[in-house]
Amino acid sequence: MSSSGAVVTGAGRGLGKEIARLLVERGHTVLVTDVDEGAATATAAELGERAFARVVDVRDPAQVEAARDEVVERAGRLEVWVNNAGILITGPAWEQDAAARRLMLEVNALGTINGTVAAIGAMRDGGGGHVVNIVSLAGLTAVAGEAVYAASKHAAMGFSLSTMADLRAAGIKDIDISCICPDGIWTPMLFDKLDDPGSALSFSGKLLQPEEVVDAVRKVLDKPRLVTAVPGWRGIVARVGDAVPSFGLAAVPLVVKQGARVQRKLLKAQAPE
């Protein structure tokens, strides 16, 4: 086994699975976690002897801490923790029920907090480490049709940067936190959103393939960076929109129309002949 362990949440499929694959290739002993036991087990089996699976609901700190303890026991120390688990439910906040709003906030924000805090607990006494939080461009600016999702991702971003400030203020220099903020990714999160007008903004740029985001993770593992937007130019646009909200909101209808065009094109391409 490797002398260092890694944990990836929401790793049963999609982006999380590919990040887990990257970490196995880098020589880590990787704990694949997911709320879907079958998906987690299948992914761990596919990735080989360096990977193992555990059911984890990131909303529950006890389950998150148990995952941390297991990887430390198996690998000797925890070096990398990737908070990837997330959920997207689209539509105006007033059209979503309380359960949907709470689910997004708890998985996306509280789950990131639980994972980061658990990881720091092991890394402080175990030679340092690196927490990688998969946030979103929705953590940088306003997103029509995804208000609660954006709120949860803004929370994850604010928490990550503030916790980095706390680590440095406490004199802890061997733990890093890197936030990856991708545009829409062609993963299971978007597979069923092609006819969903609330998801249009997620389709307004060039849909990313998981490997493009994995490459960004690879880069920050080699050289930690607080915030990485993927692609970089969309991050600049998001930052401008956030800095000048009136400009950003004025541009939203145009961007939504572009995303809707992409959705229609993809739907047409998938339609049977």
PDB file of C-alpha atoms in Angstrom:
ATOM      1  CA  MET A   1       0.000   0.000   0.000  1.00  0.00           C
ATOM      2  CA  SER A   2       0.981   3.637  -0.486  1.00  0.00           C
ATOM      3  CA  SER A   3       2.424   5.567   2.442  1.00  0.00           C
ATOM      4  CA  SER A   4      -0.215   8.259   1.964  1.00  0.00           C
ATOM      5  CA  GLY A   5      -3.961   8.153   1.667  1.00  0.00           C
ATOM      6  CA  ALA A   6      -6.547  10.165  -0.205  1.00  0.00           C
ATOM      7  CA  VAL A   7     -10.318  10.524   0.056  1.00  0.00           C
ATOM      8  CA  VAL A   8     -12.703  11.586  -2.701  1.00  0.00           C
ATOM      9  CA  THR A   9     -16.350  12.252  -1.864  1.00  0.00           C
ATOM     10  CA  GLY A  10     -19.054  11.643  -4.436  1.00  0.00           C
ATOM     11  CA  ALA A  11     -16.648   9.386  -6.298  1.00  0.00           C
ATOM     12  CA  GLY A  12     -19.017   6.660  -7.431  1.00  0.00           C
ATOM     13  CA  ARG A  13     -19.338   8.136 -10.916  1.00  0.00           C
ATOM     14  CA  GLY A  14     -18.604  11.151 -13.079  1.00  0.00           C
ATOM     15  CA  LEU A  15     -15.945  13.644 -12.095  1.00  0.00           C
ATOM     16  CA  GLY A  16     -15.328  12.151  -8.665  1.00  0.00           C
ATOM     17  CA  LYS A  17     -14.552   8.773 -10.179  1.00  0.00           C
ATOM     18  CA  GLU A  18     -11.976  10.305 -12.530  1.00  0.00           C
ATOM     19  CA  ILE A  19     -10.355  12.275  -9.708  1.00  0.00           C
ATOM     20  CA  ALA A  20     -10.087   9.044  -7.714  1.00  0.00           C
ATOM     21  CA  ARG A  21      -8.455   7.427 -10.752  1.00  0.00           C
ATOM     22  CA  LEU A  22      -5.917  10.262 -10.905  1.00  0.00           C
ATOM     23  CA  LEU A  23      -5.026   9.812  -7.238  1.00  0.00           C
ATOM     24  CA  VAL A  24      -4.567   6.058  -7.661  1.00  0.00           C
ATOM     25  CA  GLU A  25      -2.262   6.752 -10.619  1.00  0.00           C
ATOM     26  CA  ARG A  26      -0.277   9.134  -8.400  1.00  0.00           C
ATOM     27  CA  GLY A  27       0.345   6.311  -5.934  1.00  0.00           C
ATOM     28  CA  HIS A  28      -2.174   7.068  -3.222  1.00  0.00           C
ATOM     29  CA  THR A  29      -4.331   4.617  -1.362  1.00  0.00           C
ATOM     30  CA  VAL A  30      -7.739   6.036  -2.236  1.00  0.00           C
ATOM     31  CA  LEU A  31     -10.990   5.825  -0.320  1.00  0.00           C
ATOM     32  CA  VAL A  32     -13.884   6.113  -2.778  1.00  0.00           C
ATOM     33  CA  THR A  33     -16.931   7.466  -0.959  1.00  0.00           C
ATOM     34  CA  ASP A  34     -20.485   7.924  -2.165  1.00  0.00           C
ATOM     35  CA  VAL A  35     -24.029   7.682  -0.835  1.00  0.00           C
ATOM     36  CA  ASP A  36     -24.590   5.019  -3.508  1.00  0.00           C
ATOM     37  CA  GLU A  37     -22.923   1.871  -2.169  1.00  0.00           C
ATOM     38  CA  GLY A  38     -23.082   0.028  -5.474  1.00  0.00           C
ATOM     39  CA  ALA A  39     -21.461   2.865  -7.401  1.00  0.00           C
ATOM     40  CA  ALA A  40     -18.695   3.317  -4.817  1.00  0.00           C
ATOM     41  CA  THR A  41     -17.943  -0.408  -4.717  1.00  0.00           C
ATOM     42  CA  ALA A  42     -17.885  -0.712  -8.510  1.00  0.00           C
ATOM     43  CA  THR A  43     -15.557   2.262  -8.875  1.00  0.00           C
ATOM     44  CA  ALA A  44     -13.155   0.968  -6.236  1.00  0.00           C
ATOM     45  CA  ALA A  45     -13.091  -2.447  -7.932  1.00  0.00           C
ATOM     46  CA  GLU A  46     -12.390  -0.821 -11.300  1.00  0.00           C
ATOM     47  CA  LEU A  47      -9.542   1.274  -9.901  1.00  0.00           C
ATOM     48  CA  GLY A  48      -7.735  -1.715  -8.433  1.00  0.00           C
ATOM     49  CA  GLU A  49      -6.065  -2.747  -5.210  1.00  0.00           C
ATOM     50  CA  ARG A  50      -5.113   0.782  -4.173  1.00  0.00           C
ATOM     51  CA  ALA A  51      -8.787   1.789  -3.969  1.00  0.00           C
ATOM     52  CA  PHE A  52     -11.466   0.812  -1.488  1.00  0.00           C
ATOM     53  CA  ALA A  53     -15.046   1.948  -0.949  1.00  0.00           C
ATOM     54  CA  ARG A  54     -17.167   3.319   1.851  1.00  0.00           C
ATOM     55  CA  VAL A  55     -20.703   4.668   1.993  1.00  0.00           C
ATOM     56  CA  VAL A  56     -20.570   8.250   3.251  1.00  0.00           C
ATOM     57  CA  ASP A  57     -23.282  10.875   3.487  1.00  0.00           C
ATOM     58  CA  VAL A  58     -21.236  14.070   3.654  1.00  0.00           C
ATOM     59  CA  ARG A  59     -23.993  15.791   5.625  1.00  0.00           C
ATOM     60  CA  ASP A  60     -23.164  13.583   8.616  1.00  0.00           C
ATOM     61  CA  PRO A  61     -19.907  14.596  10.336  1.00  0.00           C
ATOM     62  CA  ALA A  62     -19.652  11.241  12.108  1.00  0.00           C
ATOM     63  CA  GLN A  63     -19.637   9.382   8.764  1.00  0.00           C
ATOM     64  CA  VAL A  64     -17.082  11.817   7.335  1.00  0.00           C
ATOM     65  CA  GLU A  65     -14.789  11.424  10.338  1.00  0.00           C
ATOM     66  CA  ALA A  66     -15.096   7.632  10.176  1.00  0.00           C
ATOM     67  CA  ALA A  67     -13.955   7.766   6.543  1.00  0.00           C
ATOM     68  CA  ARG A  68     -10.972   9.863   7.546  1.00  0.00           C
ATOM     69  CA  ASP A  69     -10.032   7.453  10.321  1.00  0.00           C
ATOM     70  CA  GLU A  70     -10.301   4.461   7.999  1.00  0.00           C
ATOM     71  CA  VAL A  71      -7.980   5.916   5.371  1.00  0.00           C
ATOM     72  CA  VAL A  72      -5.431   6.864   8.031  1.00  0.00           C
ATOM     73  CA  GLU A  73      -5.581   3.329   9.429  1.00  0.00           C
ATOM     74  CA  ARG A  74      -5.113   1.776   5.987  1.00  0.00           C
ATOM     75  CA  ALA A  75      -2.551   4.153   4.506  1.00  0.00           C
ATOM     76  CA  GLY A  76      -0.709   5.494   7.529  1.00  0.00           C
ATOM     77  CA  ARG A  77      -1.554   9.136   6.871  1.00  0.00           C
ATOM     78  CA  LEU A  78      -3.995  11.325   4.979  1.00  0.00           C
ATOM     79  CA  GLU A  79      -2.380  13.511   2.324  1.00  0.00           C
ATOM     80  CA  VAL A  80      -5.225  14.536  -0.014  1.00  0.00           C
ATOM     81  CA  TRP A  81      -8.920  15.079   0.587  1.00  0.00           C
ATOM     82  CA  VAL A  82     -11.180  16.047  -2.329  1.00  0.00           C
ATOM     83  CA  ASN A  83     -14.631  17.415  -1.536  1.00  0.00           C
ATOM     84  CA  ASN A  84     -16.432  16.601  -4.768  1.00  0.00           C
ATOM     85  CA  ALA A  85     -19.902  15.459  -3.647  1.00  0.00           C
ATOM     86  CA  GLY A  86     -22.564  17.842  -4.881  1.00  0.00           C
ATOM     87  CA  ILE A  87     -26.165  18.115  -5.966  1.00  0.00           C
ATOM     88  CA  LEU A  88     -27.904  20.448  -8.417  1.00  0.00           C
ATOM     89  CA  ILE A  89     -31.644  21.136  -8.404  1.00  0.00           C
ATOM     90  CA  THR A  90     -32.616  23.938 -10.753  1.00  0.00           C
ATOM     91  CA  GLY A  91     -35.341  26.552 -10.800  1.00  0.00           C
ATOM     92  CA  PRO A  92     -36.170  29.751  -8.912  1.00  0.00           C
ATOM     93  CA  ALA A  93     -35.883  29.366  -5.151  1.00  0.00           C
ATOM     94  CA  TRP A  94     -39.588  30.114  -4.699  1.00  0.00           C
ATOM     95  CA  GLU A  95     -40.475  27.103  -6.853  1.00  0.00           C
ATOM     96  CA  GLN A  96     -38.364  24.685  -4.803  1.00  0.00           C
ATOM     97  CA  ASP A  97     -39.651  23.053  -1.660  1.00  0.00           C
ATOM     98  CA  ALA A  98     -37.857  23.403   1.651  1.00  0.00           C
ATOM     99  CA  ALA A  99     -36.412  19.888   1.422  1.00  0.00           C
ATOM    100  CA  ALA A 100     -34.733  20.605  -1.935  1.00  0.00           C
ATOM    101  CA  ARG A 101     -33.256  23.861  -0.686  1.00  0.00           C
ATOM    102  CA  ARG A 102     -31.949  22.228   2.468  1.00  0.00           C
ATOM    103  CA  LEU A 103     -30.496  19.275   0.558  1.00  0.00           C
ATOM    104  CA  MET A 104     -28.387  21.496  -1.709  1.00  0.00           C
ATOM    105  CA  LEU A 105     -27.150  23.648   1.145  1.00  0.00           C
ATOM    106  CA  GLU A 106     -26.291  20.665   3.321  1.00  0.00           C
ATOM    107  CA  VAL A 107     -24.563  18.553   0.654  1.00  0.00           C
ATOM    108  CA  ASN A 108     -22.730  21.329  -1.173  1.00  0.00           C
ATOM    109  CA  ALA A 109     -21.846  23.662   1.697  1.00  0.00           C
ATOM    110  CA  LEU A 110     -22.023  21.662   4.922  1.00  0.00           C
ATOM    111  CA  GLY A 111     -20.543  18.623   3.182  1.00  0.00           C
ATOM    112  CA  THR A 112     -17.530  20.684   2.111  1.00  0.00           C
ATOM    113  CA  ILE A 113     -17.178  22.065   5.627  1.00  0.00           C
ATOM    114  CA  ASN A 114     -17.424  18.604   7.212  1.00  0.00           C
ATOM    115  CA  GLY A 115     -14.843  17.136   4.853  1.00  0.00           C
ATOM    116  CA  THR A 116     -12.391  19.990   5.200  1.00  0.00           C
ATOM    117  CA  VAL A 117     -12.570  20.056   8.998  1.00  0.00           C
ATOM    118  CA  ALA A 118     -12.162  16.276   9.223  1.00  0.00           C
ATOM    119  CA  ALA A 119      -9.192  16.358   6.872  1.00  0.00           C
ATOM    120  CA  ILE A 120      -7.475  19.161   8.766  1.00  0.00           C
ATOM    121  CA  GLY A 121      -7.890  17.149  11.961  1.00  0.00           C
ATOM    122  CA  ALA A 122      -5.750  14.350  10.502  1.00  0.00           C
ATOM    123  CA  MET A 123      -3.354  16.548   8.545  1.00  0.00           C
ATOM    124  CA  ARG A 124      -2.378  18.764  11.487  1.00  0.00           C
ATOM    125  CA  ASP A 125      -0.906  15.783  13.306  1.00  0.00           C
ATOM    126  CA  GLY A 126       0.124  13.819  10.233  1.00  0.00           C
ATOM    127  CA  GLY A 127       2.632  15.901   8.321  1.00  0.00           C
ATOM    128  CA  GLY A 128       0.317  18.278   6.470  1.00  0.00           C
ATOM    129  CA  GLY A 129      -1.744  17.756   3.364  1.00  0.00           C
ATOM    130  CA  HIS A 130      -3.942  19.255   0.711  1.00  0.00           C
ATOM    131  CA  VAL A 131      -7.716  19.772   0.604  1.00  0.00           C
ATOM    132  CA  VAL A 132      -9.172  20.251  -2.884  1.00  0.00           C
ATOM    133  CA  ASN A 133     -12.702  21.608  -2.986  1.00  0.00           C
ATOM    134  CA  ILE A 134     -14.654  21.234  -6.217  1.00  0.00           C
ATOM    135  CA  VAL A 135     -16.754  24.386  -6.130  1.00  0.00           C
ATOM    136  CA  SER A 136     -18.173  25.817  -9.387  1.00  0.00           C
ATOM    137  CA  LEU A 137     -18.322  29.029 -11.352  1.00  0.00           C
ATOM    138  CA  ALA A 138     -21.618  29.344  -9.464  1.00  0.00           C
ATOM    139  CA  GLY A 139     -19.459  30.046  -6.417  1.00  0.00           C
ATOM    140  CA  LEU A 140     -18.097  33.189  -8.082  1.00  0.00           C
ATOM    141  CA  THR A 141     -21.118  34.972  -9.535  1.00  0.00           C
ATOM    142  CA  ALA A 142     -24.901  35.040  -9.966  1.00  0.00           C
ATOM    143  CA  VAL A 143     -26.494  32.116 -11.805  1.00  0.00           C
ATOM    144  CA  ALA A 144     -30.057  32.432 -13.068  1.00  0.00           C
ATOM    145  CA  GLY A 145     -32.061  29.266 -12.485  1.00  0.00           C
ATOM    146  CA  GLU A 146     -29.632  28.019  -9.835  1.00  0.00           C
ATOM    147  CA  ALA A 147     -30.009  30.489  -6.953  1.00  0.00           C
ATOM    148  CA  VAL A 148     -29.868  28.039  -4.054  1.00  0.00           C
ATOM    149  CA  TYR A 149     -27.127  26.020  -5.750  1.00  0.00           C
ATOM    150  CA  ALA A 150     -25.138  29.236  -6.210  1.00  0.00           C
ATOM    151  CA  ALA A 151     -25.738  30.135  -2.567  1.00  0.00           C
ATOM    152  CA  SER A 152     -24.352  26.775  -1.482  1.00  0.00           C
ATOM    153  CA  LYS A 153     -21.298  27.184  -3.700  1.00  0.00           C
ATOM    154  CA  HIS A 154     -20.666  30.767  -2.542  1.00  0.00           C
ATOM    155  CA  ALA A 155     -20.740  29.351   0.992  1.00  0.00           C
ATOM    156  CA  ALA A 156     -18.201  26.674   0.052  1.00  0.00           C
ATOM    157  CA  MET A 157     -15.934  29.317  -1.477  1.00  0.00           C
ATOM    158  CA  GLY A 158     -16.191  31.706   1.460  1.00  0.00           C
ATOM    159  CA  PHE A 159     -15.511  28.884   3.894  1.00  0.00           C
ATOM    160  CA  SER A 160     -12.503  27.600   1.948  1.00  0.00           C
ATOM    161  CA  LEU A 161     -10.760  30.952   1.645  1.00  0.00           C
ATOM    162  CA  SER A 162     -11.527  31.926   5.229  1.00  0.00           C
ATOM    163  CA  THR A 163     -10.236  28.595   6.533  1.00  0.00           C
ATOM    164  CA  MET A 164      -7.009  29.087   4.580  1.00  0.00           C
ATOM    165  CA  ALA A 165      -6.687  32.479   6.289  1.00  0.00           C
ATOM    166  CA  ASP A 166      -7.248  30.796   9.660  1.00  0.00           C
ATOM    167  CA  LEU A 167      -4.617  28.144   8.937  1.00  0.00           C
ATOM    168  CA  ARG A 168      -2.004  30.734   8.059  1.00  0.00           C
ATOM    169  CA  ALA A 169      -2.966  32.963  11.007  1.00  0.00           C
ATOM    170  CA  ALA A 170      -2.431  29.939  13.260  1.00  0.00           C
ATOM    171  CA  GLY A 171       1.026  29.414  11.764  1.00  0.00           C
ATOM    172  CA  ILE A 172       0.014  26.209   9.950  1.00  0.00           C
ATOM    173  CA  LYS A 173       1.890  26.258   6.664  1.00  0.00           C
ATOM    174  CA  ASP A 174       1.860  22.601   5.648  1.00  0.00           C
ATOM    175  CA  ILE A 175      -1.873  22.376   4.858  1.00  0.00           C
ATOM    176  CA  ASP A 176      -3.232  23.868   1.639  1.00  0.00           C
ATOM    177  CA  ILE A 177      -6.753  24.363   0.326  1.00  0.00           C
ATOM    178  CA  SER A 178      -7.369  24.713  -3.410  1.00  0.00           C
ATOM    179  CA  CYS A 179     -10.758  25.523  -4.954  1.00  0.00           C
ATOM    180  CA  ILE A 180     -11.563  24.326  -8.466  1.00  0.00           C
ATOM    181  CA  CYS A 181     -14.398  26.287 -10.112  1.00  0.00           C
ATOM    182  CA  PRO A 182     -15.452  24.579 -13.341  1.00  0.00           C
ATOM    183  CA  ASP A 183     -18.060  25.662 -15.845  1.00  0.00           C
ATOM    184  CA  GLY A 184     -20.715  23.093 -16.783  1.00  0.00           C
ATOM    185  CA  ILE A 185     -19.266  19.570 -17.008  1.00  0.00           C
ATOM    186  CA  TRP A 186     -20.757  16.801 -19.135  1.00  0.00           C
ATOM    187  CA  THR A 187     -21.299  14.383 -16.251  1.00  0.00           C
ATOM    188  CA  PRO A 188     -24.389  12.676 -14.772  1.00  0.00           C
ATOM    189  CA  MET A 189     -25.223  15.962 -12.996  1.00  0.00           C
ATOM    190  CA  LEU A 190     -26.215  17.454 -16.381  1.00  0.00           C
ATOM    191  CA  PHE A 191     -27.252  14.383 -18.365  1.00  0.00           C
ATOM    192  CA  ASP A 192     -30.942  14.868 -17.553  1.00  0.00           C
ATOM    193  CA  LYS A 193     -30.926  18.681 -17.802  1.00  0.00           C
ATOM    194  CA  LEU A 194     -31.113  19.080 -21.582  1.00  0.00           C
ATOM    195  CA  ASP A 195     -34.805  19.990 -21.493  1.00  0.00           C
ATOM    196  CA  ASP A 196     -34.546  21.999 -18.272  1.00  0.00           C
ATOM    197  CA  PRO A 197     -34.662  25.786 -18.872  1.00  0.00           C
ATOM    198  CA  GLY A 198     -33.380  26.390 -15.350  1.00  0.00           C
ATOM    199  CA  SER A 199     -30.080  24.756 -16.317  1.00  0.00           C
ATOM    200  CA  ALA A 200     -29.440  26.900 -19.394  1.00  0.00           C
ATOM    201  CA  LEU A 201     -26.549  28.835 -17.861  1.00  0.00           C
ATOM    202  CA  SER A 202     -24.690  25.591 -17.221  1.00  0.00           C
ATOM    203  CA  PHE A 203     -24.717  24.997 -20.983  1.00  0.00           C
ATOM    204  CA  SER A 204     -23.815  28.552 -22.028  1.00  0.00           C
ATOM    205  CA  GLY A 205     -20.100  27.897 -22.413  1.00  0.00           C
ATOM    206  CA  LYS A 206     -18.261  25.006 -24.002  1.00  0.00           C
ATOM    207  CA  LEU A 207     -19.300  22.010 -21.952  1.00  0.00           C
ATOM    208  CA  LEU A 208     -16.264  20.636 -20.197  1.00  0.00           C
ATOM    209  CA  GLN A 209     -15.253  17.004 -20.279  1.00  0.00           C
ATOM    210  CA  PRO A 210     -14.332  15.494 -16.899  1.00  0.00           C
ATOM    211  CA  GLU A 211     -10.695  15.084 -17.957  1.00  0.00           C
ATOM    212  CA  GLU A 212     -10.345  18.862 -18.337  1.00  0.00           C
ATOM    213  CA  VAL A 213     -11.287  19.341 -14.690  1.00  0.00           C
ATOM    214  CA  VAL A 214      -9.130  16.394 -13.631  1.00  0.00           C
ATOM    215  CA  ASP A 215      -6.207  18.129 -15.316  1.00  0.00           C
ATOM    216  CA  ALA A 216      -6.889  21.235 -13.219  1.00  0.00           C
ATOM    217  CA  VAL A 217      -6.870  19.056 -10.091  1.00  0.00           C
ATOM    218  CA  ARG A 218      -3.565  17.532 -11.191  1.00  0.00           C
ATOM    219  CA  LYS A 219      -2.044  20.983 -11.539  1.00  0.00           C
ATOM    220  CA  VAL A 220      -3.087  22.196  -8.090  1.00  0.00           C
ATOM    221  CA  LEU A 221      -1.863  18.977  -6.499  1.00  0.00           C
ATOM    222  CA  ASP A 222       1.548  19.795  -7.956  1.00  0.00           C
ATOM    223  CA  LYS A 223       1.271  23.507  -7.139  1.00  0.00           C
ATOM    224  CA  PRO A 224      -1.520  24.553  -4.746  1.00  0.00           C
ATOM    225  CA  ARG A 225      -3.624  27.500  -5.886  1.00  0.00           C
ATOM    226  CA  LEU A 226      -6.457  29.117  -3.949  1.00  0.00           C
ATOM    227  CA  VAL A 227      -8.883  29.509  -6.859  1.00  0.00           C
ATOM    228  CA  THR A 228      -8.758  27.964 -10.326  1.00  0.00           C
ATOM    229  CA  ALA A 229     -11.566  28.618 -12.806  1.00  0.00           C
ATOM    230  CA  VAL A 230     -12.002  26.143 -15.656  1.00  0.00           C
ATOM    231  CA  PRO A 231     -11.773  27.463 -18.305  1.00  0.00           C
ATOM    232  CA  GLY A 232      -9.861  30.508 -17.158  1.00  0.00           C
ATOM    233  CA  TRP A 233     -11.664  32.982 -19.399  1.00  0.00           C
ATOM    234  CA  ARG A 234     -15.042  32.049 -17.932  1.00  0.00           C
ATOM    235  CA  GLY A 235     -13.616  32.782 -14.520  1.00  0.00           C
ATOM    236  CA  ILE A 236     -12.687  36.283 -15.666  1.00  0.00           C
ATOM    237  CA  VAL A 237     -16.208  36.847 -17.015  1.00  0.00           C
ATOM    238  CA  ALA A 238     -17.692  35.575 -13.748  1.00  0.00           C
ATOM    239  CA  ARG A 239     -15.461  37.846 -11.686  1.00  0.00           C
ATOM    240  CA  VAL A 240     -16.405  40.884 -13.786  1.00  0.00           C
ATOM    241  CA  GLY A 241     -20.077  40.055 -13.409  1.00  0.00           C
ATOM    242  CA  ASP A 242     -19.622  39.714  -9.671  1.00  0.00           C
ATOM    243  CA  ALA A 243     -17.647  42.961  -9.368  1.00  0.00           C
ATOM    244  CA  VAL A 244     -20.257  44.921 -11.347  1.00  0.00           C
ATOM    245  CA  PRO A 245     -23.564  43.188 -10.525  1.00  0.00           C
ATOM    246  CA  SER A 246     -25.677  45.437 -12.743  1.00  0.00           C
ATOM    247  CA  PHE A 247     -23.530  44.476 -15.734  1.00  0.00           C
ATOM    248  CA  GLY A 248     -23.636  40.811 -14.855  1.00  0.00           C
ATOM    249  CA  LEU A 249     -27.409  40.732 -14.420  1.00  0.00           C
ATOM    250  CA  ALA A 250     -27.958  42.661 -17.654  1.00  0.00           C
ATOM    251  CA  ALA A 251     -25.951  40.038 -19.537  1.00  0.00           C
ATOM    252  CA  VAL A 252     -27.821  37.074 -18.048  1.00  0.00           C
ATOM    253  CA  PRO A 253     -30.678  36.918 -20.620  1.00  0.00           C
ATOM    254  CA  LEU A 254     -28.193  36.761 -23.499  1.00  0.00           C
ATOM    255  CA  VAL A 255     -26.159  34.036 -21.817  1.00  0.00           C
ATOM    256  CA  VAL A 256     -29.309  32.060 -20.980  1.00  0.00           C
ATOM    257  CA  LYS A 257     -30.370  32.191 -24.640  1.00  0.00           C
ATOM    258  CA  GLN A 258     -26.966  30.858 -25.673  1.00  0.00           C
ATOM    259  CA  GLY A 259     -27.252  28.013 -23.175  1.00  0.00           C
ATOM    260  CA  ALA A 260     -30.753  27.167 -24.411  1.00  0.00           C
ATOM    261  CA  ARG A 261     -29.417  26.937 -27.961  1.00  0.00           C
ATOM    262  CA  VAL A 262     -26.764  24.476 -26.823  1.00  0.00           C
ATOM    263  CA  GLN A 263     -29.389  22.408 -24.993  1.00  0.00           C
ATOM    264  CA  ARG A 264     -31.555  22.210 -28.120  1.00  0.00           C
ATOM    265  CA  LYS A 265     -28.569  21.229 -30.227  1.00  0.00           C
ATOM    266  CA  LEU A 266     -27.600  18.429 -27.835  1.00  0.00           C
ATOM    267  CA  LEU A 267     -31.190  17.203 -27.625  1.00  0.00           C
ATOM    268  CA  LYS A 268     -31.395  17.084 -31.391  1.00  0.00           C
ATOM    269  CA  ALA A 269     -28.101  15.181 -31.602  1.00  0.00           C
ATOM    270  CA  GLN A 270     -29.421  12.571 -29.149  1.00  0.00           C
ATOM    271  CA  ALA A 271     -32.770  12.131 -30.874  1.00  0.00           C
ATOM    272  CA  PRO A 272     -33.188   8.782 -32.662  1.00  0.00           C
ATOM    273  CA  GLU A 273     -33.074   8.899 -36.461  1.00  0.00           C
TER     274      GLU A 273
END
